[in-house]
């Protein structure tokens, strides 16, 4: 199932990635002599516009013409970059072999259970097999080009120490909180659907009723009722109620980093308490009302070089590779012969316009 979802996600991403080497139709750009046509651009803009509208963007206001022109220019710029990547991959000898792509395509079809189901899924997104093939060539070219251009990036101990000395502020153990909580949920009519489009969970309780319930719980706690016992009975946080309301991070630790797990309102209220104390009033968050008991706080701590060096050893090569490839792409664009026929007429991005469009590939 996980592989199937990955394949579906790859197909959805196709909304943003199509072949850019054109034939026929009006030419809107040339990249070292290779044409990008108006029909290709229109096809891609249409797909992106549909995707943005499904996420709440509107192209029907007074700025709609300007917004569409800005989207068209942003999309064309991405298509130009994609074309440069494909050309560079061929020049560097890392353009994928047809046999490699054919093998991957057959694996994807098998993941859908065969050709028929595969075609049906593509049709849901108004796509064809060639769209997927183009996407696969693009992604494989990007990955292979990235690996070749950054292959000589090395990091030694001196680099790691220098990076630490110049970026000490970035290497700290954050404030850590140990707390228990009782959550009482309420129905919020303004809460948007989940990322997967699922409607918000209904608990058939108004905000006012939830607050009153939480206030009653505080009264019971002040009268001497054990917090952990009451959490097991009353809390609607399935992740913590069985542990007596004890908040744990994804690794199962009862010390969680400030700002990394719980809502900001929760952390703020918890840190305002003294260890062993509970909130005097319910704490409202988007998830519901919390009653909080602070167990302990571990202050922020500056990591020594010895404590930070292994993380730097892992992260610094990635950063240096990204920097090198970014410079490579900038040089590639500057040295290329690019004719963008929309560039002069494209407006500035108006207020309300989603900034940028998804890149052809990302590392």
mmCIF file of C-alpha atoms in Angstrom:
data_model
loop_
_atom_site.group_PDB
_atom_site.id
_atom_site.type_symbol
_atom_site.label_atom_id
_atom_site.label_comp_id
_atom_site.label_asym_id
_atom_site.label_seq_id
_atom_site.Cartn_x
_atom_site.Cartn_y
_atom_site.Cartn_z
ATOM 1 C CA UNK A 1 0.000 0.000 0.000
ATOM 2 C CA UNK A 2 2.838 2.381 0.846
ATOM 3 C CA UNK A 3 4.411 1.823 -2.592
ATOM 4 C CA UNK A 4 1.051 2.346 -4.239
ATOM 5 C CA UNK A 5 0.600 5.679 -2.436
ATOM 6 C CA UNK A 6 4.089 6.715 -3.502
ATOM 7 C CA UNK A 7 3.185 5.986 -7.098
ATOM 8 C CA UNK A 8 -0.063 7.930 -6.810
ATOM 9 C CA UNK A 9 1.865 10.867 -5.355
ATOM 10 C CA UNK A 10 4.283 10.727 -8.259
ATOM 11 C CA UNK A 11 1.394 10.865 -10.682
ATOM 12 C CA UNK A 12 -0.122 13.862 -8.899
ATOM 13 C CA UNK A 13 3.224 15.672 -9.107
ATOM 14 C CA UNK A 14 2.944 15.279 -12.857
ATOM 15 C CA UNK A 15 0.497 18.155 -12.772
ATOM 16 C CA UNK A 16 3.581 20.328 -12.512
ATOM 17 C CA UNK A 17 5.984 18.574 -14.881
ATOM 18 C CA UNK A 18 5.691 18.070 -18.611
ATOM 19 C CA UNK A 19 8.171 17.731 -21.453
ATOM 20 C CA UNK A 20 9.436 21.085 -22.619
ATOM 21 C CA UNK A 21 10.869 20.342 -26.035
ATOM 22 C CA UNK A 22 8.184 21.428 -28.432
ATOM 23 C CA UNK A 23 6.919 21.075 -31.970
ATOM 24 C CA UNK A 24 4.269 23.103 -33.717
ATOM 25 C CA UNK A 25 2.326 26.008 -32.182
ATOM 26 C CA UNK A 26 3.691 29.468 -31.470
ATOM 27 C CA UNK A 27 7.129 29.577 -29.834
ATOM 28 C CA UNK A 28 7.175 31.323 -26.460
ATOM 29 C CA UNK A 29 10.800 30.582 -25.559
ATOM 30 C CA UNK A 30 13.996 29.073 -26.905
ATOM 31 C CA UNK A 31 16.687 27.427 -24.795
ATOM 32 C CA UNK A 32 19.941 27.027 -26.721
ATOM 33 C CA UNK A 33 17.851 26.642 -29.875
ATOM 34 C CA UNK A 34 15.281 24.219 -28.437
ATOM 35 C CA UNK A 35 11.735 25.547 -28.548
ATOM 36 C CA UNK A 36 9.042 25.728 -25.909
ATOM 37 C CA UNK A 37 5.661 26.190 -27.540
ATOM 38 C CA UNK A 38 2.571 28.090 -26.489
ATOM 39 C CA UNK A 39 0.481 24.905 -26.504
ATOM 40 C CA UNK A 40 2.896 23.227 -24.060
ATOM 41 C CA UNK A 41 2.882 26.254 -21.804
ATOM 42 C CA UNK A 42 -0.919 26.502 -21.887
ATOM 43 C CA UNK A 43 -1.258 22.834 -20.998
ATOM 44 C CA UNK A 44 1.010 23.157 -17.988
ATOM 45 C CA UNK A 45 -0.526 26.434 -16.790
ATOM 46 C CA UNK A 46 -3.986 24.881 -16.963
ATOM 47 C CA UNK A 47 -2.917 21.983 -14.748
ATOM 48 C CA UNK A 48 -1.214 24.234 -12.196
ATOM 49 C CA UNK A 49 -4.177 26.623 -12.131
ATOM 50 C CA UNK A 50 -6.537 23.709 -11.409
ATOM 51 C CA UNK A 51 -4.274 22.497 -8.618
ATOM 52 C CA UNK A 52 -3.992 25.951 -7.040
ATOM 53 C CA UNK A 53 -7.763 26.451 -7.208
ATOM 54 C CA UNK A 54 -8.276 23.115 -5.459
ATOM 55 C CA UNK A 55 -6.134 24.514 -2.623
ATOM 56 C CA UNK A 56 -8.230 27.659 -2.298
ATOM 57 C CA UNK A 57 -6.558 30.092 -4.718
ATOM 58 C CA UNK A 58 -8.928 32.286 -6.745
ATOM 59 C CA UNK A 59 -8.394 33.558 -10.276
ATOM 60 C CA UNK A 60 -11.793 35.250 -10.609
ATOM 61 C CA UNK A 61 -11.135 38.615 -8.929
ATOM 62 C CA UNK A 62 -10.283 41.985 -10.417
ATOM 63 C CA UNK A 63 -6.610 40.959 -10.659
ATOM 64 C CA UNK A 64 -7.377 37.676 -12.428
ATOM 65 C CA UNK A 65 -5.819 38.680 -15.767
ATOM 66 C CA UNK A 66 -2.630 39.861 -14.081
ATOM 67 C CA UNK A 67 -2.532 36.773 -11.892
ATOM 68 C CA UNK A 68 -2.806 34.445 -14.868
ATOM 69 C CA UNK A 69 -0.102 36.331 -16.749
ATOM 70 C CA UNK A 70 2.176 36.133 -13.712
ATOM 71 C CA UNK A 71 1.464 32.406 -13.353
ATOM 72 C CA UNK A 72 2.194 31.927 -17.050
ATOM 73 C CA UNK A 73 5.565 33.694 -16.748
ATOM 74 C CA UNK A 74 6.550 31.820 -13.591
ATOM 75 C CA UNK A 75 5.627 28.522 -15.225
ATOM 76 C CA UNK A 76 7.600 29.315 -18.375
ATOM 77 C CA UNK A 77 10.640 30.197 -16.293
ATOM 78 C CA UNK A 78 10.428 26.779 -14.620
ATOM 79 C CA UNK A 79 10.109 25.096 -18.002
ATOM 80 C CA UNK A 80 13.245 26.896 -19.161
ATOM 81 C CA UNK A 81 15.120 25.632 -16.102
ATOM 82 C CA UNK A 82 13.862 22.105 -16.749
ATOM 83 C CA UNK A 83 15.058 22.297 -20.344
ATOM 84 C CA UNK A 84 18.505 23.439 -19.190
ATOM 85 C CA UNK A 85 18.714 20.454 -16.818
ATOM 86 C CA UNK A 86 17.863 17.971 -19.570
ATOM 87 C CA UNK A 87 20.417 19.541 -21.909
ATOM 88 C CA UNK A 88 23.108 19.554 -19.212
ATOM 89 C CA UNK A 89 22.439 15.908 -18.358
ATOM 90 C CA UNK A 90 23.008 14.937 -21.992
ATOM 91 C CA UNK A 91 26.182 17.025 -22.174
ATOM 92 C CA UNK A 92 27.564 15.508 -18.978
ATOM 93 C CA UNK A 93 26.746 11.989 -20.121
ATOM 94 C CA UNK A 94 24.234 11.242 -17.358
ATOM 95 C CA UNK A 95 20.979 11.373 -19.328
ATOM 96 C CA UNK A 96 19.054 8.198 -18.442
ATOM 97 C CA UNK A 97 18.980 5.276 -20.840
ATOM 98 C CA UNK A 98 15.642 4.331 -22.367
ATOM 99 C CA UNK A 99 15.985 0.826 -20.929
ATOM 100 C CA UNK A 100 16.239 2.306 -17.418
ATOM 101 C CA UNK A 101 13.074 4.364 -17.851
ATOM 102 C CA UNK A 102 11.204 1.454 -19.470
ATOM 103 C CA UNK A 103 12.073 -0.750 -16.487
ATOM 104 C CA UNK A 104 10.832 1.859 -14.008
ATOM 105 C CA UNK A 105 7.635 2.312 -16.007
ATOM 106 C CA UNK A 106 6.881 -1.402 -15.888
ATOM 107 C CA UNK A 107 7.464 -1.411 -12.128
ATOM 108 C CA UNK A 108 4.988 1.441 -11.708
ATOM 109 C CA UNK A 109 2.384 -0.331 -13.817
ATOM 110 C CA UNK A 110 2.860 -3.462 -11.728
ATOM 111 C CA UNK A 111 2.372 -1.361 -8.599
ATOM 112 C CA UNK A 112 -1.073 -0.399 -9.881
ATOM 113 C CA UNK A 113 -1.909 -4.013 -10.629
ATOM 114 C CA UNK A 114 -1.462 -3.820 -14.386
ATOM 115 C CA UNK A 115 -1.826 -1.622 -17.458
ATOM 116 C CA UNK A 116 -5.595 -1.113 -17.212
ATOM 117 C CA UNK A 117 -5.609 0.242 -13.658
ATOM 118 C CA UNK A 118 -2.519 2.330 -14.436
ATOM 119 C CA UNK A 119 -4.231 4.039 -17.396
ATOM 120 C CA UNK A 120 -7.382 4.619 -15.341
ATOM 121 C CA UNK A 121 -5.387 6.403 -12.625
ATOM 122 C CA UNK A 122 -3.651 8.637 -15.165
ATOM 123 C CA UNK A 123 -6.978 9.587 -16.725
ATOM 124 C CA UNK A 124 -8.222 10.824 -13.353
ATOM 125 C CA UNK A 125 -5.623 13.595 -13.644
ATOM 126 C CA UNK A 126 -6.104 14.079 -17.407
ATOM 127 C CA UNK A 127 -2.678 12.587 -18.051
ATOM 128 C CA UNK A 128 -1.218 10.115 -20.514
ATOM 129 C CA UNK A 129 1.590 7.586 -20.233
ATOM 130 C CA UNK A 130 3.969 9.922 -22.050
ATOM 131 C CA UNK A 131 3.465 12.539 -19.342
ATOM 132 C CA UNK A 132 4.775 10.071 -16.775
ATOM 133 C CA UNK A 133 7.679 9.066 -19.006
ATOM 134 C CA UNK A 134 8.649 12.726 -19.427
ATOM 135 C CA UNK A 135 8.516 13.168 -15.668
ATOM 136 C CA UNK A 136 10.745 10.147 -15.135
ATOM 137 C CA UNK A 137 13.347 11.424 -17.589
ATOM 138 C CA UNK A 138 13.302 14.818 -15.877
ATOM 139 C CA UNK A 139 13.691 13.443 -12.345
ATOM 140 C CA UNK A 140 16.387 10.944 -13.328
ATOM 141 C CA UNK A 141 18.316 13.637 -15.212
ATOM 142 C CA UNK A 142 18.189 16.008 -12.259
ATOM 143 C CA UNK A 143 19.348 13.383 -9.764
ATOM 144 C CA UNK A 144 22.195 12.125 -11.933
ATOM 145 C CA UNK A 145 23.338 15.654 -12.784
ATOM 146 C CA UNK A 146 23.256 16.676 -9.120
ATOM 147 C CA UNK A 147 25.347 13.666 -8.119
ATOM 148 C CA UNK A 148 27.960 14.285 -10.825
ATOM 149 C CA UNK A 149 28.341 18.020 -10.237
ATOM 150 C CA UNK A 150 28.619 17.625 -6.459
ATOM 151 C CA UNK A 151 30.659 14.399 -6.393
ATOM 152 C CA UNK A 152 33.890 16.180 -5.430
ATOM 153 C CA UNK A 153 32.405 17.975 -2.407
ATOM 154 C CA UNK A 154 34.316 16.895 0.681
ATOM 155 C CA UNK A 155 34.215 17.996 4.306
ATOM 156 C CA UNK A 156 37.142 17.559 6.702
ATOM 157 C CA UNK A 157 37.526 18.110 10.438
ATOM 158 C CA UNK A 158 38.783 21.675 9.945
ATOM 159 C CA UNK A 159 35.658 22.509 7.912
ATOM 160 C CA UNK A 160 33.456 21.101 10.665
ATOM 161 C CA UNK A 161 35.225 23.075 13.419
ATOM 162 C CA UNK A 162 35.112 26.300 11.393
ATOM 163 C CA UNK A 163 31.411 25.835 10.722
ATOM 164 C CA UNK A 164 30.719 25.254 14.402
ATOM 165 C CA UNK A 165 32.681 28.332 15.456
ATOM 166 C CA UNK A 166 30.785 30.512 12.986
ATOM 167 C CA UNK A 167 27.350 29.067 13.770
ATOM 168 C CA UNK A 168 27.339 28.234 17.477
ATOM 169 C CA UNK A 169 23.932 29.816 17.951
ATOM 170 C CA UNK A 170 22.420 27.137 15.713
ATOM 171 C CA UNK A 171 23.671 24.299 17.890
ATOM 172 C CA UNK A 172 21.701 24.370 21.098
ATOM 173 C CA UNK A 173 19.504 21.937 22.930
ATOM 174 C CA UNK A 174 16.179 23.793 23.096
ATOM 175 C CA UNK A 175 14.066 24.286 26.176
ATOM 176 C CA UNK A 176 12.438 20.951 26.981
ATOM 177 C CA UNK A 177 9.132 20.502 28.737
ATOM 178 C CA UNK A 178 7.689 17.638 30.702
ATOM 179 C CA UNK A 179 3.953 18.100 31.168
ATOM 180 C CA UNK A 180 0.651 16.315 31.514
ATOM 181 C CA UNK A 181 -2.503 17.482 29.793
ATOM 182 C CA UNK A 182 -6.216 16.848 29.538
ATOM 183 C CA UNK A 183 -7.743 17.767 26.187
ATOM 184 C CA UNK A 184 -11.403 18.615 25.649
ATOM 185 C CA UNK A 185 -12.298 19.034 21.989
ATOM 186 C CA UNK A 186 -15.011 21.153 20.349
ATOM 187 C CA UNK A 187 -16.431 21.521 16.864
ATOM 188 C CA UNK A 188 -14.955 24.460 14.966
ATOM 189 C CA UNK A 189 -17.035 25.345 11.872
ATOM 190 C CA UNK A 190 -14.080 27.287 10.460
ATOM 191 C CA UNK A 191 -11.604 24.422 10.687
ATOM 192 C CA UNK A 192 -10.467 23.425 7.170
ATOM 193 C CA UNK A 193 -10.311 19.820 5.931
ATOM 194 C CA UNK A 194 -7.150 17.823 6.486
ATOM 195 C CA UNK A 195 -4.324 17.715 3.956
ATOM 196 C CA UNK A 196 -5.950 14.585 2.494
ATOM 197 C CA UNK A 197 -9.267 16.414 2.095
ATOM 198 C CA UNK A 198 -10.965 14.710 5.026
ATOM 199 C CA UNK A 199 -13.483 16.828 6.976
ATOM 200 C CA UNK A 200 -12.630 17.838 10.533
ATOM 201 C CA UNK A 201 -13.554 15.335 13.247
ATOM 202 C CA UNK A 202 -16.965 15.974 14.802
ATOM 203 C CA UNK A 203 -17.362 15.684 18.582
ATOM 204 C CA UNK A 204 -20.823 17.299 18.851
ATOM 205 C CA UNK A 205 -19.676 19.843 21.404
ATOM 206 C CA UNK A 206 -19.622 23.634 21.126
ATOM 207 C CA UNK A 207 -16.638 25.735 22.099
ATOM 208 C CA UNK A 208 -18.530 27.109 25.098
ATOM 209 C CA UNK A 209 -19.486 23.625 26.319
ATOM 210 C CA UNK A 210 -15.903 22.423 25.943
ATOM 211 C CA UNK A 211 -14.638 25.345 27.976
ATOM 212 C CA UNK A 212 -17.131 24.648 30.747
ATOM 213 C CA UNK A 213 -16.094 20.992 30.816
ATOM 214 C CA UNK A 214 -12.437 21.966 31.095
ATOM 215 C CA UNK A 215 -13.249 24.447 33.876
ATOM 216 C CA UNK A 216 -15.055 21.699 35.774
ATOM 217 C CA UNK A 217 -11.985 19.476 35.441
ATOM 218 C CA UNK A 218 -9.837 22.237 36.946
ATOM 219 C CA UNK A 219 -12.233 22.428 39.903
ATOM 220 C CA UNK A 220 -11.915 18.673 40.443
ATOM 221 C CA UNK A 221 -8.127 18.899 40.331
ATOM 222 C CA UNK A 222 -8.097 21.787 42.798
ATOM 223 C CA UNK A 223 -10.276 19.676 45.096
ATOM 224 C CA UNK A 224 -7.577 17.001 45.172
ATOM 225 C CA UNK A 225 -8.412 14.598 42.313
ATOM 226 C CA UNK A 226 -5.286 12.961 40.868
ATOM 227 C CA UNK A 227 -4.343 14.487 37.497
ATOM 228 C CA UNK A 228 -3.246 11.223 35.856
ATOM 229 C CA UNK A 229 -6.420 9.451 36.951
ATOM 230 C CA UNK A 230 -8.627 12.228 35.615
ATOM 231 C CA UNK A 231 -6.668 12.362 32.358
ATOM 232 C CA UNK A 232 -7.331 8.678 31.743
ATOM 233 C CA UNK A 233 -11.039 9.258 32.318
ATOM 234 C CA UNK A 234 -11.624 12.612 30.626
ATOM 235 C CA UNK A 235 -8.903 13.455 28.122
ATOM 236 C CA UNK A 236 -9.678 13.224 24.410
ATOM 237 C CA UNK A 237 -6.018 13.117 23.404
ATOM 238 C CA UNK A 238 -5.577 9.498 22.362
ATOM 239 C CA UNK A 239 -1.792 9.879 22.296
ATOM 240 C CA UNK A 240 -1.457 10.738 25.992
ATOM 241 C CA UNK A 241 -4.577 9.743 27.932
ATOM 242 C CA UNK A 242 -3.459 6.171 28.605
ATOM 243 C CA UNK A 243 -0.246 7.557 30.106
ATOM 244 C CA UNK A 244 -2.178 9.750 32.494
ATOM 245 C CA UNK A 245 -1.944 12.718 30.144
ATOM 246 C CA UNK A 246 1.859 12.584 29.920
ATOM 247 C CA UNK A 247 2.984 14.252 26.678
ATOM 248 C CA UNK A 248 5.610 12.281 24.754
ATOM 249 C CA UNK A 249 7.476 13.126 21.578
ATOM 250 C CA UNK A 250 7.656 10.886 18.506
ATOM 251 C CA UNK A 251 10.604 8.997 20.002
ATOM 252 C CA UNK A 252 8.635 8.270 23.157
ATOM 253 C CA UNK A 253 10.523 10.707 25.382
ATOM 254 C CA UNK A 254 8.513 12.518 28.064
ATOM 255 C CA UNK A 255 10.753 15.563 27.545
ATOM 256 C CA UNK A 256 9.685 17.327 24.360
ATOM 257 C CA UNK A 257 11.300 20.361 22.736
ATOM 258 C CA UNK A 258 9.513 23.684 22.991
ATOM 259 C CA UNK A 259 7.881 24.549 19.670
ATOM 260 C CA UNK A 260 8.409 21.115 18.159
ATOM 261 C CA UNK A 261 5.335 19.175 19.261
ATOM 262 C CA UNK A 262 2.559 21.098 20.979
ATOM 263 C CA UNK A 263 0.759 24.302 19.939
ATOM 264 C CA UNK A 264 2.450 27.583 20.854
ATOM 265 C CA UNK A 265 -0.407 28.446 23.240
ATOM 266 C CA UNK A 266 0.172 25.177 25.074
ATOM 267 C CA UNK A 267 3.916 25.713 25.481
ATOM 268 C CA UNK A 268 3.437 29.302 26.597
ATOM 269 C CA UNK A 269 0.930 28.296 29.267
ATOM 270 C CA UNK A 270 3.062 25.367 30.454
ATOM 271 C CA UNK A 271 6.201 27.493 30.810
ATOM 272 C CA UNK A 272 4.264 30.079 32.824
ATOM 273 C CA UNK A 273 3.654 27.455 35.525
ATOM 274 C CA UNK A 274 5.839 26.298 38.369
ATOM 275 C CA UNK A 275 6.598 22.562 38.464
ATOM 276 C CA UNK A 276 3.720 20.634 40.012
ATOM 277 C CA UNK A 277 1.151 23.363 39.294
ATOM 278 C CA UNK A 278 -1.821 23.298 36.910
ATOM 279 C CA UNK A 279 -3.327 26.001 34.733
ATOM 280 C CA UNK A 280 -5.930 28.131 36.479
ATOM 281 C CA UNK A 281 -8.008 28.395 33.290
ATOM 282 C CA UNK A 282 -8.447 26.231 30.179
ATOM 283 C CA UNK A 283 -5.922 26.894 27.407
ATOM 284 C CA UNK A 284 -7.600 27.286 24.023
ATOM 285 C CA UNK A 285 -5.853 25.901 20.922
ATOM 286 C CA UNK A 286 -7.035 24.877 17.470
ATOM 287 C CA UNK A 287 -7.257 21.315 18.788
ATOM 288 C CA UNK A 288 -9.473 22.147 21.753
ATOM 289 C CA UNK A 289 -9.114 23.272 25.373
ATOM 290 C CA UNK A 290 -6.209 21.962 27.442
ATOM 291 C CA UNK A 291 -5.821 21.660 31.187
ATOM 292 C CA UNK A 292 -2.071 21.473 31.798
ATOM 293 C CA UNK A 293 0.110 20.296 34.656
ATOM 294 C CA UNK A 294 3.803 21.161 34.427
ATOM 295 C CA UNK A 295 6.158 18.447 35.659
ATOM 296 C CA UNK A 296 9.548 20.007 34.873
ATOM 297 C CA UNK A 297 11.473 22.296 32.508
ATOM 298 C CA UNK A 298 14.990 21.719 31.184
ATOM 299 C CA UNK A 299 16.623 25.030 30.184
ATOM 300 C CA UNK A 300 18.184 25.680 26.783
ATOM 301 C CA UNK A 301 21.784 24.456 26.566
ATOM 302 C CA UNK A 302 24.622 25.430 24.259
ATOM 303 C CA UNK A 303 26.094 22.310 22.673
ATOM 304 C CA UNK A 304 29.856 21.907 22.828
ATOM 305 C CA UNK A 305 31.801 21.184 19.662
ATOM 306 C CA UNK A 306 32.123 17.546 20.694
ATOM 307 C CA UNK A 307 28.355 17.313 21.134
ATOM 308 C CA UNK A 308 27.578 19.027 17.823
ATOM 309 C CA UNK A 309 30.267 17.743 15.486
ATOM 310 C CA UNK A 310 28.560 14.528 14.358
ATOM 311 C CA UNK A 311 25.416 16.399 13.350
ATOM 312 C CA UNK A 312 27.557 18.923 11.472
ATOM 313 C CA UNK A 313 29.437 16.067 9.819
ATOM 314 C CA UNK A 314 26.106 14.796 8.487
ATOM 315 C CA UNK A 315 24.576 18.155 7.548
ATOM 316 C CA UNK A 316 27.493 20.182 6.195
ATOM 317 C CA UNK A 317 28.200 18.046 3.094
ATOM 318 C CA UNK A 318 24.532 18.327 2.115
ATOM 319 C CA UNK A 319 24.626 22.107 2.525
ATOM 320 C CA UNK A 320 27.847 22.418 0.530
ATOM 321 C CA UNK A 321 26.467 20.225 -2.252
ATOM 322 C CA UNK A 322 23.303 22.313 -2.423
ATOM 323 C CA UNK A 323 25.362 25.509 -2.572
ATOM 324 C CA UNK A 324 27.573 24.134 -5.326
ATOM 325 C CA UNK A 325 24.656 22.910 -7.415
ATOM 326 C CA UNK A 326 22.798 26.197 -6.978
ATOM 327 C CA UNK A 327 25.859 28.035 -8.285
ATOM 328 C CA UNK A 328 26.156 25.527 -11.136
ATOM 329 C CA UNK A 329 22.555 26.158 -12.179
ATOM 330 C CA UNK A 330 23.067 29.921 -11.959
ATOM 331 C CA UNK A 331 26.152 29.681 -14.197
ATOM 332 C CA UNK A 332 24.287 27.362 -16.556
ATOM 333 C CA UNK A 333 21.443 29.867 -16.925
ATOM 334 C CA UNK A 334 23.784 32.820 -17.381
ATOM 335 C CA UNK A 335 25.810 31.079 -20.077
ATOM 336 C CA UNK A 336 22.809 29.712 -21.974
ATOM 337 C CA UNK A 337 21.199 31.388 -24.938
ATOM 338 C CA UNK A 338 17.668 31.867 -23.648
ATOM 339 C CA UNK A 339 14.982 33.780 -25.491
ATOM 340 C CA UNK A 340 11.914 34.392 -23.326
ATOM 341 C CA UNK A 341 9.245 36.041 -25.431
ATOM 342 C CA UNK A 342 6.898 36.561 -22.478
ATOM 343 C CA UNK A 343 9.459 38.210 -20.222
ATOM 344 C CA UNK A 344 8.906 41.780 -21.313
ATOM 345 C CA UNK A 345 5.130 41.660 -21.012
ATOM 346 C CA UNK A 346 4.881 39.721 -17.702
ATOM 347 C CA UNK A 347 3.553 41.825 -14.780
ATOM 348 C CA UNK A 348 4.802 41.772 -11.222
ATOM 349 C CA UNK A 349 3.119 39.150 -9.050
ATOM 350 C CA UNK A 350 -0.015 40.860 -7.679
ATOM 351 C CA UNK A 351 -1.175 40.651 -4.088
ATOM 352 C CA UNK A 352 -2.905 37.349 -3.379
ATOM 353 C CA UNK A 353 -1.051 35.453 -6.083
ATOM 354 C CA UNK A 354 0.585 32.222 -4.890
ATOM 355 C CA UNK A 355 4.332 32.870 -4.977
ATOM 356 C CA UNK A 356 6.129 30.710 -7.514
ATOM 357 C CA UNK A 357 5.226 27.360 -9.007
ATOM 358 C CA UNK A 358 6.626 23.973 -8.123
ATOM 359 C CA UNK A 359 10.040 23.343 -9.700
ATOM 360 C CA UNK A 360 10.571 20.680 -12.305
ATOM 361 C CA UNK A 361 12.632 18.768 -9.782
ATOM 362 C CA UNK A 362 13.842 19.231 -6.257
ATOM 363 C CA UNK A 363 16.682 17.715 -4.341
#
